[in-house]
């Protein structure tokens, strides 16, 4: 089993062998964002922020990579992706209900900042 699926397992700690599947699901969910909501820029920003923030929380909780530096780098990359997505949300077309969008973006930024500070 291990020799056949080494490409999924070799990068992670032995007790976190399943993280390759989580990365594939994360990539699939990110690819689905423009398909599920093609006409709403704010909707895409919210969905992408939700996916990446969820993965950031999981990453900080599980710490699956073999070395500490890889865990910190992945956390930093996910945090920067949340920031970049939030900054891109400023340039989307305004829609009728932007209050919920702004509330979600501020909340996502606050939660991810708290998690990054805790790490």
Short mmCIF file of N, CA and C in Angstrom, two decimals:
data_model
loop_
_atom_site.label_atom_id
_atom_site.label_comp_id
_atom_site.label_asym_id
_atom_site.label_seq_id
_atom_site.Cartn_x
_atom_site.Cartn_y
_atom_site.Cartn_z
N UNK A 1 0.82 -1.20 0.00
CA UNK A 1 0.00 0.00 0.00
C UNK A 1 0.86 1.26 0.00
N UNK A 2 1.83 1.30 0.89
CA UNK A 2 2.66 2.49 1.03
C UNK A 2 3.49 2.72 -0.22
N UNK A 3 3.99 1.67 -0.84
CA UNK A 3 4.82 1.85 -2.03
C UNK A 3 3.99 2.36 -3.22
N UNK A 4 2.73 1.96 -3.31
CA UNK A 4 1.88 2.41 -4.42
C UNK A 4 1.44 3.87 -4.24
N UNK A 5 1.21 4.29 -3.02
CA UNK A 5 0.70 5.63 -2.76
C UNK A 5 1.74 6.53 -2.10
N UNK A 6 2.99 6.26 -2.38
CA UNK A 6 4.07 7.05 -1.79
C UNK A 6 3.97 8.52 -2.17
N UNK A 7 3.52 8.82 -3.37
CA UNK A 7 3.41 10.20 -3.83
C UNK A 7 2.43 11.01 -2.98
N UNK A 8 1.50 10.35 -2.31
CA UNK A 8 0.56 11.04 -1.43
C UNK A 8 1.07 11.12 0.01
N UNK A 9 1.97 10.24 0.39
CA UNK A 9 2.30 10.08 1.80
C UNK A 9 3.66 10.62 2.22
N UNK A 10 4.61 10.73 1.30
CA UNK A 10 6.00 10.97 1.70
C UNK A 10 6.27 12.35 2.27
N UNK A 11 5.43 13.34 2.00
CA UNK A 11 5.70 14.70 2.45
C UNK A 11 5.23 14.99 3.87
N UNK A 12 4.42 14.11 4.41
CA UNK A 12 3.74 14.41 5.67
C UNK A 12 4.25 13.53 6.80
N UNK A 13 3.97 13.97 8.03
CA UNK A 13 4.31 13.16 9.19
C UNK A 13 3.58 11.83 9.11
N UNK A 14 4.12 10.84 9.77
CA UNK A 14 3.55 9.50 9.69
C UNK A 14 2.13 9.47 10.26
N UNK A 15 1.89 10.21 11.32
CA UNK A 15 0.57 10.22 11.92
C UNK A 15 -0.41 11.15 11.19
N UNK A 16 0.05 11.84 10.16
CA UNK A 16 -0.82 12.72 9.36
C UNK A 16 -0.81 12.29 7.89
N UNK A 17 -0.80 11.00 7.65
CA UNK A 17 -0.69 10.43 6.32
C UNK A 17 -1.84 10.85 5.41
N UNK A 18 -2.98 11.21 5.95
CA UNK A 18 -4.19 11.51 5.18
C UNK A 18 -4.19 12.92 4.59
N UNK A 19 -3.21 13.75 4.90
CA UNK A 19 -3.26 15.15 4.50
C UNK A 19 -3.19 15.34 2.98
N UNK A 20 -2.62 14.41 2.25
CA UNK A 20 -2.61 14.50 0.79
C UNK A 20 -4.02 14.52 0.23
N UNK A 21 -4.92 13.77 0.83
CA UNK A 21 -6.33 13.78 0.41
C UNK A 21 -6.97 15.12 0.72
N UNK A 22 -6.63 15.70 1.85
CA UNK A 22 -7.17 17.02 2.20
C UNK A 22 -6.71 18.06 1.18
N UNK A 23 -5.45 17.99 0.76
CA UNK A 23 -4.96 18.94 -0.25
C UNK A 23 -5.68 18.78 -1.58
N UNK A 24 -5.98 17.54 -1.95
CA UNK A 24 -6.72 17.33 -3.20
C UNK A 24 -8.13 17.89 -3.10
N UNK A 25 -8.79 17.71 -1.97
CA UNK A 25 -10.13 18.27 -1.78
C UNK A 25 -10.07 19.80 -1.79
N UNK A 26 -9.04 20.37 -1.15
CA UNK A 26 -8.88 21.83 -1.16
C UNK A 26 -8.72 22.34 -2.58
N UNK A 27 -7.89 21.69 -3.36
CA UNK A 27 -7.69 22.12 -4.76
C UNK A 27 -8.98 21.99 -5.56
N UNK A 28 -9.71 20.93 -5.33
CA UNK A 28 -10.99 20.73 -6.03
C UNK A 28 -11.99 21.82 -5.65
N UNK A 29 -12.06 22.17 -4.37
CA UNK A 29 -13.00 23.20 -3.93
C UNK A 29 -12.62 24.58 -4.48
N UNK A 30 -11.33 24.86 -4.56
CA UNK A 30 -10.89 26.14 -5.13
C UNK A 30 -11.23 26.19 -6.61
N UNK A 31 -11.09 25.06 -7.31
CA UNK A 31 -11.44 25.02 -8.73
C UNK A 31 -12.95 25.14 -8.95
N UNK A 32 -13.75 24.74 -7.98
CA UNK A 32 -15.21 24.82 -8.11
C UNK A 32 -15.76 26.23 -7.89
N UNK A 33 -15.01 27.11 -7.27
CA UNK A 33 -15.52 28.44 -6.93
C UNK A 33 -16.06 29.18 -8.16
N UNK A 34 -15.31 29.33 -9.26
CA UNK A 34 -15.88 30.06 -10.40
C UNK A 34 -16.98 29.29 -11.13
N UNK A 35 -17.06 27.98 -10.93
CA UNK A 35 -18.09 27.19 -11.59
C UNK A 35 -19.42 27.31 -10.87
N UNK A 36 -19.38 27.31 -9.53
CA UNK A 36 -20.62 27.35 -8.76
C UNK A 36 -21.26 28.72 -8.73
N UNK A 37 -20.47 29.78 -8.86
CA UNK A 37 -21.00 31.14 -8.78
C UNK A 37 -20.34 32.01 -9.84
N UNK A 38 -20.66 31.80 -11.13
CA UNK A 38 -19.91 32.48 -12.19
C UNK A 38 -20.22 33.97 -12.37
N UNK A 39 -21.39 34.42 -11.93
CA UNK A 39 -21.81 35.79 -12.23
C UNK A 39 -21.67 36.75 -11.05
N UNK A 40 -21.19 36.29 -9.94
CA UNK A 40 -21.11 37.14 -8.76
C UNK A 40 -19.67 37.18 -8.24
N UNK A 41 -19.03 38.31 -8.41
CA UNK A 41 -17.67 38.46 -7.92
C UNK A 41 -17.60 38.39 -6.41
N UNK A 42 -18.57 39.02 -5.75
CA UNK A 42 -18.60 38.98 -4.29
C UNK A 42 -18.83 37.55 -3.79
N UNK A 43 -19.68 36.81 -4.46
CA UNK A 43 -19.93 35.43 -4.08
C UNK A 43 -18.68 34.57 -4.23
N UNK A 44 -17.92 34.81 -5.30
CA UNK A 44 -16.68 34.06 -5.50
C UNK A 44 -15.66 34.39 -4.41
N UNK A 45 -15.58 35.66 -4.06
CA UNK A 45 -14.64 36.07 -3.01
C UNK A 45 -15.02 35.42 -1.68
N UNK A 46 -16.30 35.42 -1.36
CA UNK A 46 -16.75 34.82 -0.10
C UNK A 46 -16.48 33.32 -0.10
N UNK A 47 -16.81 32.64 -1.20
CA UNK A 47 -16.60 31.19 -1.26
C UNK A 47 -15.11 30.85 -1.17
N UNK A 48 -14.27 31.57 -1.90
CA UNK A 48 -12.83 31.30 -1.86
C UNK A 48 -12.26 31.59 -0.48
N UNK A 49 -12.70 32.67 0.13
CA UNK A 49 -12.23 32.99 1.47
C UNK A 49 -12.67 31.93 2.48
N UNK A 50 -13.88 31.41 2.32
CA UNK A 50 -14.36 30.37 3.23
C UNK A 50 -13.54 29.09 3.07
N UNK A 51 -13.25 28.70 1.84
CA UNK A 51 -12.46 27.49 1.60
C UNK A 51 -11.05 27.64 2.14
N UNK A 52 -10.41 28.74 1.82
CA UNK A 52 -9.02 28.93 2.23
C UNK A 52 -8.92 29.13 3.75
N UNK A 53 -9.88 29.85 4.34
CA UNK A 53 -9.86 30.04 5.80
C UNK A 53 -10.06 28.72 6.53
N UNK A 54 -10.95 27.88 6.01
CA UNK A 54 -11.15 26.57 6.61
C UNK A 54 -9.88 25.74 6.52
N UNK A 55 -9.23 25.78 5.38
CA UNK A 55 -7.97 25.03 5.23
C UNK A 55 -6.88 25.61 6.12
N UNK A 56 -6.89 26.92 6.32
CA UNK A 56 -5.91 27.55 7.20
C UNK A 56 -6.11 27.09 8.65
N UNK A 57 -7.36 27.04 9.09
CA UNK A 57 -7.64 26.57 10.45
C UNK A 57 -7.20 25.12 10.61
N UNK A 58 -7.54 24.29 9.63
CA UNK A 58 -7.12 22.89 9.69
C UNK A 58 -5.60 22.75 9.69
N UNK A 59 -4.95 23.53 8.84
CA UNK A 59 -3.49 23.49 8.76
C UNK A 59 -2.86 23.85 10.10
N UNK A 60 -3.38 24.89 10.75
CA UNK A 60 -2.82 25.31 12.03
C UNK A 60 -3.10 24.30 13.13
N UNK A 61 -4.20 23.61 13.03
CA UNK A 61 -4.55 22.62 14.05
C UNK A 61 -3.78 21.31 13.87
N UNK A 62 -3.63 20.85 12.64
CA UNK A 62 -3.05 19.54 12.37
C UNK A 62 -1.53 19.59 12.23
N UNK A 63 -0.99 20.64 11.62
CA UNK A 63 0.45 20.74 11.34
C UNK A 63 0.98 19.46 10.70
N UNK A 64 0.59 19.18 9.44
CA UNK A 64 0.87 17.87 8.85
C UNK A 64 2.26 17.69 8.25
N UNK A 65 2.96 18.76 7.92
CA UNK A 65 4.24 18.62 7.22
C UNK A 65 5.31 18.07 8.14
N UNK A 66 6.34 17.49 7.57
CA UNK A 66 7.40 16.84 8.35
C UNK A 66 8.22 17.82 9.17
N UNK A 67 8.47 19.02 8.65
CA UNK A 67 9.29 19.99 9.37
C UNK A 67 8.45 21.20 9.78
N UNK A 68 8.92 21.86 10.80
CA UNK A 68 8.22 23.06 11.31
C UNK A 68 8.24 24.18 10.28
N UNK A 69 9.34 24.32 9.56
CA UNK A 69 9.43 25.39 8.57
C UNK A 69 8.40 25.20 7.45
N UNK A 70 8.17 23.98 7.03
CA UNK A 70 7.15 23.74 6.00
C UNK A 70 5.75 24.06 6.52
N UNK A 71 5.49 23.73 7.77
CA UNK A 71 4.20 24.07 8.36
C UNK A 71 4.00 25.58 8.43
N UNK A 72 5.03 26.29 8.85
CA UNK A 72 4.94 27.75 8.92
C UNK A 72 4.77 28.37 7.53
N UNK A 73 5.48 27.83 6.54
CA UNK A 73 5.38 28.37 5.19
C UNK A 73 3.98 28.15 4.60
N UNK A 74 3.43 26.96 4.80
CA UNK A 74 2.08 26.69 4.29
C UNK A 74 1.06 27.58 4.98
N UNK A 75 1.23 27.80 6.27
CA UNK A 75 0.34 28.71 7.00
C UNK A 75 0.45 30.12 6.45
N UNK A 76 1.66 30.57 6.21
CA UNK A 76 1.87 31.92 5.66
C UNK A 76 1.25 32.05 4.27
N UNK A 77 1.42 31.05 3.43
CA UNK A 77 0.87 31.09 2.08
C UNK A 77 -0.65 31.16 2.12
N UNK A 78 -1.27 30.35 2.97
CA UNK A 78 -2.73 30.38 3.08
C UNK A 78 -3.22 31.71 3.63
N UNK A 79 -2.50 32.26 4.60
CA UNK A 79 -2.88 33.55 5.16
C UNK A 79 -2.77 34.65 4.10
N UNK A 80 -1.71 34.63 3.32
CA UNK A 80 -1.54 35.62 2.26
C UNK A 80 -2.63 35.47 1.20
N UNK A 81 -3.05 34.24 0.93
CA UNK A 81 -4.13 34.02 -0.02
C UNK A 81 -5.45 34.60 0.49
N UNK A 82 -5.69 34.49 1.79
CA UNK A 82 -6.89 35.12 2.38
C UNK A 82 -6.81 36.63 2.24
N UNK A 83 -5.64 37.20 2.53
CA UNK A 83 -5.47 38.65 2.39
C UNK A 83 -5.64 39.11 0.95
N UNK A 84 -5.05 38.38 0.02
CA UNK A 84 -5.15 38.73 -1.39
C UNK A 84 -6.58 38.63 -1.89
N UNK A 85 -7.29 37.61 -1.45
CA UNK A 85 -8.69 37.47 -1.84
C UNK A 85 -9.52 38.60 -1.27
N UNK A 86 -9.26 38.96 -0.02
CA UNK A 86 -9.98 40.09 0.57
C UNK A 86 -9.69 41.40 -0.14
N UNK A 87 -8.44 41.60 -0.53
CA UNK A 87 -8.09 42.81 -1.27
C UNK A 87 -8.74 42.82 -2.65
N UNK A 88 -8.85 41.66 -3.27
CA UNK A 88 -9.50 41.58 -4.58
C UNK A 88 -10.99 41.84 -4.46
N UNK A 89 -11.56 41.55 -3.31
CA UNK A 89 -12.99 41.80 -3.11
C UNK A 89 -13.35 43.27 -3.19
N UNK A 90 -12.38 44.14 -2.95
CA UNK A 90 -12.63 45.58 -3.05
C UNK A 90 -12.91 45.98 -4.50
N UNK A 91 -12.34 45.27 -5.45
CA UNK A 91 -12.45 45.63 -6.85
C UNK A 91 -13.60 44.93 -7.58
N UNK A 92 -14.43 44.19 -6.87
CA UNK A 92 -15.57 43.53 -7.51
C UNK A 92 -16.72 44.52 -7.67
N UNK A 93 -17.62 44.18 -8.56
CA UNK A 93 -18.78 45.03 -8.80
C UNK A 93 -19.69 45.03 -7.57
N UNK A 94 -20.18 46.20 -7.17
CA UNK A 94 -21.09 46.23 -6.02
C UNK A 94 -22.42 45.54 -6.34
N UNK A 95 -22.96 44.85 -5.35
CA UNK A 95 -24.24 44.16 -5.50
C UNK A 95 -25.20 44.72 -4.46
N UNK A 96 -26.44 44.22 -4.48
CA UNK A 96 -27.46 44.75 -3.59
C UNK A 96 -27.12 44.55 -2.12
N UNK A 97 -26.71 43.34 -1.76
CA UNK A 97 -26.44 43.03 -0.36
C UNK A 97 -24.94 42.93 -0.12
N UNK A 98 -24.31 44.06 0.13
CA UNK A 98 -22.87 44.03 0.39
C UNK A 98 -22.56 44.07 1.87
N UNK A 99 -23.56 44.31 2.72
CA UNK A 99 -23.30 44.36 4.16
C UNK A 99 -22.85 43.00 4.69
N UNK A 100 -23.52 41.94 4.27
CA UNK A 100 -23.12 40.60 4.69
C UNK A 100 -21.75 40.24 4.16
N UNK A 101 -21.45 40.68 2.95
CA UNK A 101 -20.12 40.43 2.35
C UNK A 101 -19.03 41.09 3.17
N UNK A 102 -19.21 42.35 3.51
CA UNK A 102 -18.19 43.07 4.29
C UNK A 102 -18.03 42.46 5.68
N UNK A 103 -19.15 42.08 6.28
CA UNK A 103 -19.09 41.45 7.61
C UNK A 103 -18.31 40.15 7.54
N UNK A 104 -18.57 39.34 6.52
CA UNK A 104 -17.86 38.07 6.38
C UNK A 104 -16.38 38.29 6.15
N UNK A 105 -16.02 39.24 5.32
CA UNK A 105 -14.61 39.48 5.02
C UNK A 105 -13.86 39.98 6.26
N UNK A 106 -14.46 40.86 7.02
CA UNK A 106 -13.82 41.36 8.24
C UNK A 106 -13.67 40.23 9.25
N UNK A 107 -14.70 39.40 9.38
CA UNK A 107 -14.65 38.27 10.30
C UNK A 107 -13.58 37.27 9.87
N UNK A 108 -13.50 36.96 8.58
CA UNK A 108 -12.49 36.02 8.08
C UNK A 108 -11.08 36.57 8.32
N UNK A 109 -10.90 37.85 8.09
CA UNK A 109 -9.59 38.46 8.32
C UNK A 109 -9.22 38.41 9.80
N UNK A 110 -10.18 38.70 10.68
CA UNK A 110 -9.91 38.69 12.12
C UNK A 110 -9.57 37.28 12.61
N UNK A 111 -10.32 36.29 12.14
CA UNK A 111 -10.07 34.91 12.58
C UNK A 111 -8.71 34.42 12.09
N UNK A 112 -8.41 34.67 10.83
CA UNK A 112 -7.13 34.21 10.31
C UNK A 112 -5.96 34.96 10.94
N UNK A 113 -6.14 36.23 11.26
CA UNK A 113 -5.07 36.98 11.96
C UNK A 113 -4.84 36.41 13.35
N UNK A 114 -5.92 36.06 14.03
CA UNK A 114 -5.80 35.48 15.36
C UNK A 114 -5.09 34.13 15.30
N UNK A 115 -5.42 33.33 14.31
CA UNK A 115 -4.78 32.01 14.17
C UNK A 115 -3.31 32.16 13.84
N UNK A 116 -2.98 33.08 12.95
CA UNK A 116 -1.57 33.28 12.60
C UNK A 116 -0.79 33.79 13.80
N UNK A 117 -1.40 34.66 14.60
CA UNK A 117 -0.72 35.16 15.79
C UNK A 117 -0.51 34.05 16.82
N UNK A 118 -1.44 33.10 16.87
CA UNK A 118 -1.33 32.01 17.83
C UNK A 118 -0.23 31.03 17.43
N UNK A 119 0.03 30.92 16.13
CA UNK A 119 1.05 29.99 15.67
C UNK A 119 2.39 30.62 15.90
#
